[in-house]
Coordinates of C-alpha atoms and ligand atoms in Angstrom, one line a residue:
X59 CA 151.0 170.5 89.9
X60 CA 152.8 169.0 92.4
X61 CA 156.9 168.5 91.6
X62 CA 158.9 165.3 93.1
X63 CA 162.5 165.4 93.9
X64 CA 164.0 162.1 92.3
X65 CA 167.6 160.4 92.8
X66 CA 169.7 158.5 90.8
X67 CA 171.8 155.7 92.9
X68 CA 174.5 154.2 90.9
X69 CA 174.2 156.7 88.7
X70 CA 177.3 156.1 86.4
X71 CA 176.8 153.0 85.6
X72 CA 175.3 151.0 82.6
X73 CA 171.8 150.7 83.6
X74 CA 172.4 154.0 86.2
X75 CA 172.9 156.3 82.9
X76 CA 170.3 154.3 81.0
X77 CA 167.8 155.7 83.6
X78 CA 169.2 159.0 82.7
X79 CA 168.5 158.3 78.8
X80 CA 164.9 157.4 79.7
X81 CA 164.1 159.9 82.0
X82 CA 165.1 163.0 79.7
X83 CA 162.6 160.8 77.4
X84 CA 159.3 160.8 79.4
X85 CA 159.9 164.2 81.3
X86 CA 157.9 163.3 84.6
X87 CA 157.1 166.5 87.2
X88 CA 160.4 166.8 88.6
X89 CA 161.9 169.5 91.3
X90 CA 165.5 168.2 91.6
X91 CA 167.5 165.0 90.5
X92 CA 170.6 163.9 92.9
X93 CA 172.6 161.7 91.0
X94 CA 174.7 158.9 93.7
X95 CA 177.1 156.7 92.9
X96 CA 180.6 155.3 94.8
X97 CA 183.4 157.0 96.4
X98 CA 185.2 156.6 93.2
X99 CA 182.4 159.0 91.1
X100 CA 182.2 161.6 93.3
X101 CA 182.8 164.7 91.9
X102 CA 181.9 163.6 88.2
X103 CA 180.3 165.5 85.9
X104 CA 177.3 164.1 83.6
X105 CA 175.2 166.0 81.4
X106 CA 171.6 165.1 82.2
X107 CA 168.5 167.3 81.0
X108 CA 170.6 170.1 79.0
X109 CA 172.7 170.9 82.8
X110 CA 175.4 169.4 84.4
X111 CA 175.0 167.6 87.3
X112 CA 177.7 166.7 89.8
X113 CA 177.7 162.9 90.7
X114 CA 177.9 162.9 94.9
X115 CA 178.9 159.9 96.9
X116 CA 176.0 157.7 98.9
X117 CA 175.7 157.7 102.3
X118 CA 173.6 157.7 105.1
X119 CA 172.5 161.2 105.0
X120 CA 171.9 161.4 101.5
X121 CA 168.3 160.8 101.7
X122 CA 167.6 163.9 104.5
X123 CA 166.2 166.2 102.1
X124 CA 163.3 165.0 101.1
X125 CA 163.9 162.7 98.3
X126 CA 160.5 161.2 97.3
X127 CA 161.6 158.5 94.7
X128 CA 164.9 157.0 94.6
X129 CA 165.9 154.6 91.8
X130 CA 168.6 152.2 92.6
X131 CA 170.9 150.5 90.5
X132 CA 174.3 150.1 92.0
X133 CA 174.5 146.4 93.1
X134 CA 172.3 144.2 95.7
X135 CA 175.0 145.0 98.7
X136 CA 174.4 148.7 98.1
X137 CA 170.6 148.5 98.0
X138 CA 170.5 146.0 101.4
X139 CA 172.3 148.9 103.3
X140 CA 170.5 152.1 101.5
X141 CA 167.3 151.1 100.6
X142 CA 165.8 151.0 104.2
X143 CA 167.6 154.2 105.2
X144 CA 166.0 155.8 102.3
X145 CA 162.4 154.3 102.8
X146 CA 162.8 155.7 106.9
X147 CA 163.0 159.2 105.8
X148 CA 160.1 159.0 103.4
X149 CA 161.7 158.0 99.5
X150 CA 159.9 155.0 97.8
X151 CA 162.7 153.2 96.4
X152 CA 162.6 151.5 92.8
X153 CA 164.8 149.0 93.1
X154 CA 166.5 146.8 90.1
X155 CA 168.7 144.4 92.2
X156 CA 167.9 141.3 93.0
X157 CA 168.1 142.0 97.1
X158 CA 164.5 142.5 98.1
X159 CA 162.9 140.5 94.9
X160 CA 161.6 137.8 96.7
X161 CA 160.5 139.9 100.4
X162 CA 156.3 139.3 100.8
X163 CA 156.5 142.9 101.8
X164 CA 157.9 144.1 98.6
X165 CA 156.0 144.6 95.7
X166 CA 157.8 143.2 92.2
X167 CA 156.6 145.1 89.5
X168 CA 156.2 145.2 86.0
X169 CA 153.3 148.2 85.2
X170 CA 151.9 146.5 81.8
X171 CA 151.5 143.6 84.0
X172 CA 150.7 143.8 88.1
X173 CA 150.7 147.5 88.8
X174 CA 148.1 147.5 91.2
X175 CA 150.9 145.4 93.2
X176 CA 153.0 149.0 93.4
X177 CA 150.1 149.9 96.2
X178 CA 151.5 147.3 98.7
X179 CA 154.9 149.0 99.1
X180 CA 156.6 149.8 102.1
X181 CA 159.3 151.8 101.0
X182 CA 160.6 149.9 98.6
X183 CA 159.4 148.1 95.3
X184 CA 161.7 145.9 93.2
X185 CA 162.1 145.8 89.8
X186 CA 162.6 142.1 88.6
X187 CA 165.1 140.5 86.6
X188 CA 165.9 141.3 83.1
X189 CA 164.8 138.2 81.7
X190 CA 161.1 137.6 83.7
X191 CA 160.2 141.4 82.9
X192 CA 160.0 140.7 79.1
X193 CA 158.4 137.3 79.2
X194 CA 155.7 138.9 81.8
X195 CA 154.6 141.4 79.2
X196 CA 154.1 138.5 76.6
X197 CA 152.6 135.8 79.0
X198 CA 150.4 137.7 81.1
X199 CA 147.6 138.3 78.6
X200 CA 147.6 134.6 77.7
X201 CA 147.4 133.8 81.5
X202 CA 144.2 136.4 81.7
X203 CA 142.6 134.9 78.3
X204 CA 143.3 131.0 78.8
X205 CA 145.2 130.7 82.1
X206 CA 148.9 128.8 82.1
X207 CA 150.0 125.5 82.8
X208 CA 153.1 125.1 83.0
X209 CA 156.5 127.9 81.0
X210 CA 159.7 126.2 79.7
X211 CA 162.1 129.0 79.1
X212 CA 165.4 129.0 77.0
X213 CA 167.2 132.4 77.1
X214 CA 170.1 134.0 74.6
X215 CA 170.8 137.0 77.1
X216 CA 173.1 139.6 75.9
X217 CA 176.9 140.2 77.9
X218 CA 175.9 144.2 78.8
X219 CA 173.5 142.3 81.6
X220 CA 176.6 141.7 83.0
X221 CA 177.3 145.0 83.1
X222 CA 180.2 146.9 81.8
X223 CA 183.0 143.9 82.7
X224 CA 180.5 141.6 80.3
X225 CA 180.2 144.3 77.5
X226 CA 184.1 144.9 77.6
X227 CA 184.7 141.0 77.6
X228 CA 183.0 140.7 74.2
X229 CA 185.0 143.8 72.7
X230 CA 187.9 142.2 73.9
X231 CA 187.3 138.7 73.0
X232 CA 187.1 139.9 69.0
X233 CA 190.4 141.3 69.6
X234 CA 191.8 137.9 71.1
X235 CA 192.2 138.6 74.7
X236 CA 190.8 136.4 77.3
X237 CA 187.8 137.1 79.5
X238 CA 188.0 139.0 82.7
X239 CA 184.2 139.0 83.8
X240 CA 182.9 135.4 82.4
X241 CA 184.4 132.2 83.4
X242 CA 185.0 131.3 79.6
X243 CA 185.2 133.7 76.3
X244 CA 182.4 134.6 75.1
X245 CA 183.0 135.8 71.7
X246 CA 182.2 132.9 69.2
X247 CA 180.4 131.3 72.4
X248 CA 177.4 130.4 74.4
X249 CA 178.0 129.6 77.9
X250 CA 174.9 128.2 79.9
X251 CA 176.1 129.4 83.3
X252 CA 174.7 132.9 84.1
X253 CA 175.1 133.6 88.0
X254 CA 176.0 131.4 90.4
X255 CA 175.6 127.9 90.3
X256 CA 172.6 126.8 92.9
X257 CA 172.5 123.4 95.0
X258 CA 169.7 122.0 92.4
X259 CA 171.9 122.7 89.3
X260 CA 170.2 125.1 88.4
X261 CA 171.8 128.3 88.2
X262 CA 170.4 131.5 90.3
X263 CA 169.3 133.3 86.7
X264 CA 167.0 130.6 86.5
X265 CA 165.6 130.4 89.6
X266 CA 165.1 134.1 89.8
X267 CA 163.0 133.5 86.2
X268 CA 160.7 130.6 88.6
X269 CA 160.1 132.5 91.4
X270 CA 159.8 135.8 90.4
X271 CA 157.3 135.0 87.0
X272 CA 155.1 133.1 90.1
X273 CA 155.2 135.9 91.9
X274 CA 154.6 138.3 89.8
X275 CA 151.5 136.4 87.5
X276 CA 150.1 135.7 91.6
X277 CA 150.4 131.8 91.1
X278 CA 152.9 129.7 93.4
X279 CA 151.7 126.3 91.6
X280 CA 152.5 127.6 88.3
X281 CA 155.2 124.9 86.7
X282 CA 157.9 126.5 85.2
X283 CA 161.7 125.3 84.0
X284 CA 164.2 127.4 82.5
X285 CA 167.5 127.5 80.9
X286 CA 169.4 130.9 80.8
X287 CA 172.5 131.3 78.3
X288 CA 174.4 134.2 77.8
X289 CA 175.5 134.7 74.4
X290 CA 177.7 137.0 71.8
X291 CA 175.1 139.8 71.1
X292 CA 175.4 143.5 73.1
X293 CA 172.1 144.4 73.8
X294 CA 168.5 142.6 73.7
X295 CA 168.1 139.1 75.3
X296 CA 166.1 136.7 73.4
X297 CA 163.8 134.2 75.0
X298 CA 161.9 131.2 73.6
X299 CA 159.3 130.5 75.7
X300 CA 156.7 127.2 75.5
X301 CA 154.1 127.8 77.3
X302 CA 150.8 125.1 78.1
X303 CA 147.7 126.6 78.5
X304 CA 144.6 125.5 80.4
X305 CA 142.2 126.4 78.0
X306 CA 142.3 125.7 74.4
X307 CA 142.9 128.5 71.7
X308 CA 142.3 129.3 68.0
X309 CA 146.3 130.7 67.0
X310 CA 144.8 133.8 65.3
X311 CA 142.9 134.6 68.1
X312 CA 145.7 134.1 70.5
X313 CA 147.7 136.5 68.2
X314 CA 145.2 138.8 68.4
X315 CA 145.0 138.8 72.1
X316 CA 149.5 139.8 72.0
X317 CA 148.5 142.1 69.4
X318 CA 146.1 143.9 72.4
X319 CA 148.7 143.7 75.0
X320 CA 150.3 147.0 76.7
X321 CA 154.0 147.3 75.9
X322 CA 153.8 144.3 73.5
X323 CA 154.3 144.4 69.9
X324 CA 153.6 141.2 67.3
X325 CA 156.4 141.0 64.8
X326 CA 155.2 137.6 62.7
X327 CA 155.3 137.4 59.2
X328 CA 157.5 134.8 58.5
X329 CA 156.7 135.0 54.7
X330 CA 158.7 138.1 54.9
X331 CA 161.5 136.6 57.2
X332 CA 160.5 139.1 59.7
X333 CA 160.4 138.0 63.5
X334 CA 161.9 140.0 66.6
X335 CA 166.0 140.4 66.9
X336 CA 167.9 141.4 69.4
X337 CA 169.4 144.1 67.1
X338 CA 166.2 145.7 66.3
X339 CA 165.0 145.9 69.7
X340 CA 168.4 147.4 71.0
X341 CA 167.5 150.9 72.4
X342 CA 163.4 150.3 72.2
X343 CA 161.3 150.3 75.0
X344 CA 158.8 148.1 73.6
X345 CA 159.2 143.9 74.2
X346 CA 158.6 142.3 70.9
X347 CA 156.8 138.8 70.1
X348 CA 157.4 136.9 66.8
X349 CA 157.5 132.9 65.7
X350 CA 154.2 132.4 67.3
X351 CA 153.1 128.4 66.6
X352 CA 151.7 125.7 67.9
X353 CA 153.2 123.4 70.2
X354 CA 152.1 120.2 67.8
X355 CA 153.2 117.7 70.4
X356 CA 150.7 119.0 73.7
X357 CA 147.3 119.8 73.9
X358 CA 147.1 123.1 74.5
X359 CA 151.0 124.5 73.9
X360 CA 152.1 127.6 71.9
X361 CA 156.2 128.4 71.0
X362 CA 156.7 132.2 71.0
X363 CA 159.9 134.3 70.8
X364 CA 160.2 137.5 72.6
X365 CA 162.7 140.1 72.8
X366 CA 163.6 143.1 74.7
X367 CA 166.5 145.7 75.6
X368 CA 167.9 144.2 78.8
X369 CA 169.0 147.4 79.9
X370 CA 165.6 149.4 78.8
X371 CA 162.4 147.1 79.0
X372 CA 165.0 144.9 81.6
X373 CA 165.7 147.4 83.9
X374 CA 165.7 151.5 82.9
X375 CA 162.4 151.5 81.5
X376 CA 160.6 149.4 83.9
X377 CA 162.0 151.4 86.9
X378 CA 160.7 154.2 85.4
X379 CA 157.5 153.6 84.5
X380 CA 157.1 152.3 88.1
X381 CA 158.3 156.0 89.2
X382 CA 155.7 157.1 86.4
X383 CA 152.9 155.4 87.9
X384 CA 153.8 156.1 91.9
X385 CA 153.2 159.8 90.5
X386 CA 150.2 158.9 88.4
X387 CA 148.6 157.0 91.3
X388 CA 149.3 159.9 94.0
X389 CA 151.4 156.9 95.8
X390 CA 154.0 159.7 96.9
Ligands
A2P94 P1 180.9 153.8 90.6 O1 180.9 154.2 89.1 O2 181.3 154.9 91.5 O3 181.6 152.5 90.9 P2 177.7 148.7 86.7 O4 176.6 147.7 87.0 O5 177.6 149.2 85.3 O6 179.0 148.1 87.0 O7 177.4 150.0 87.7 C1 177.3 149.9 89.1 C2 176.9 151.3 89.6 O8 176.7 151.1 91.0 C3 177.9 152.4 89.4 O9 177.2 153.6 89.2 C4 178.7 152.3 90.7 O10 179.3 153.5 91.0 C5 177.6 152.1 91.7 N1 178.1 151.6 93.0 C6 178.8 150.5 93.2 N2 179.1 150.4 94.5 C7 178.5 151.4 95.1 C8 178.4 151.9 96.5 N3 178.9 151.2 97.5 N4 177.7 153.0 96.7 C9 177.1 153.7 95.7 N5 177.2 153.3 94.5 C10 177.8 152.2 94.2

């Protein structure tokens, strides 16, 4: 059985050593990891697979020894610069910034959903944004079984997709001190500003959740809103998403069609008071779908609520199950 040589590119940090978490989990035919972050890391230690590996800084040559998937997670100015150097010598880069999202030549993946897309690449395929991936794996078998009119999304997205500033301003907030990475505190808060501000007034969270869900469900018509709020919670953002559909639906046969979906799992039993949280989902791979009803007040319209680990489902574990199926698919 072929073996694959696989790097690690922003290796140290949050979603970096998450990648390291899920790849001891799924154990994919591997010759040698390279684990690359900053000038600042190099010379690290981390324990990955039972053995230490030393963390070495990026540059241009890094990628001259036949690297054949690289997974990148150290910023959108890192992958601009080191993504194509990488793809010339050969690596297919996974990459979870937000730089090459939106390029027709690069395929934006999510495996339960579009992974015939991964065959288009050109070096590089991009992982999308935290917040699309999980409402992809809920809305895509509803676009297949009754096609979709228009999304309105409302988002409670946890402070570690800020990275580590956005965890530590939470852990600092309950202590009293003010916020370094958000421009308010966050602690006892929901702020309704994630990213930068856009000319629309819209900020760039949600217009990443517009374009990238019409991308990736293949539909540029598609009409979709969204409001992205980051609130108090560590891991797991929460979204609820209305959603019109074309066709009309029986609810328990719409529930049965979620129940069928890859990745997806129905947690609805409001008798019971059970639904998804953002606690229960923390460290799962799975995205989770609960409070599935009828939207009484349009003609075709279902609420759901679905919930995912940001830094798994969001980022991690949808980079690696692209790597998974580039290997499964003889793709490198
Ligand atoms: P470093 O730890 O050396 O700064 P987070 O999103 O949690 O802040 O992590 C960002 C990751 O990206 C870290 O591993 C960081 O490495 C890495 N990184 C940041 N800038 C660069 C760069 N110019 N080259 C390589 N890795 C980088």
């Amino acid at each position: 059985m072929k073996k694959y040589n696989i790097a690690v590119v922003g290796a140290t940090g949050m979603v970096g050593r998450t990648f390291l978490k899920v790849l001891e989990e799924v154990q994919l035919p591997v010759e040698n990891y390279y684990l690359f972050a900053s000038a600042r890391s190099a010379g690290q230690k981390l324990t990955f697979m039972g053995k230490e590996y030393v963390v070495e800084e990026l540059t241009e040559h890094s990628f001259d020894r036949g690297i054949d998937i690289a997974l990148f997670s150290a910023g959108g100015s890192t992958s601009e610069k080191f993504a194509p150097i990488a793809a010339s010598k050969g690596c297919v880069v996974v990459d979870n910034s937000s730089q090459w999202r939106m390029d027709p030549k690069v395929p934006l993946v999510v495996p339960e959903v579009n992974p015939e897309d991964i065959r288009k690449h050109n070096g590089i395929i991009a992982n999308p944004n935290c917040s699309t991936i999980q409402a992809m794996v809920a809305l895509r078998p509803l676009q297949l079984k009754y096609g979709i009119e228009r999304i309105v999304y409302s988002t409670y997205q946890a402070v570690s997709g800020a990275g580590r500033g956005g965890y530590d301003d939470l852990t600092n907030g309950i202590k009293g001190e003010p916020p370094k990475k958000f421009p308010h505190p966050i602690f006892g808060n929901c702020i309704p500003h994630i990213d930068v501000f856009l000319p629309n007034g819209y900020t760039k969270e949600e217009m990443k959740m517009v374009n990238e869900t019409r991308k990736i469900l293949g539909d540029d018509s598609l009409r979709i809103t969204a409001t992205t709020v980051r609130v108090p919670v560590y891991y797991g953002h929460s979204e609820s998403i209305n959603v019109e559909l074309k066709k009309p639906f029986e609810l328990s046969e719409l529930v049965d069609c979620l129940k069928a979906a890859p990745g997806l799992v129905v947690q609805d039993d409001v008798a019971n008071n059970v639904y998804p949280m953002a606690i229960d989902a923390a460290g799962k791979n799975e995205t989770f779908v609960g409070r599935i009803r009828r939207d009484e007040s349009v003609e075709n319209g279902v609420n759901l609520w679905v919930v995912a680990d940001n830094i798994r489902k969001g980022a991690a574990t949808n980079a690696v199950q692209i790597a998974q199926k580039l290997i499964d698919m003889e793709l490198v």
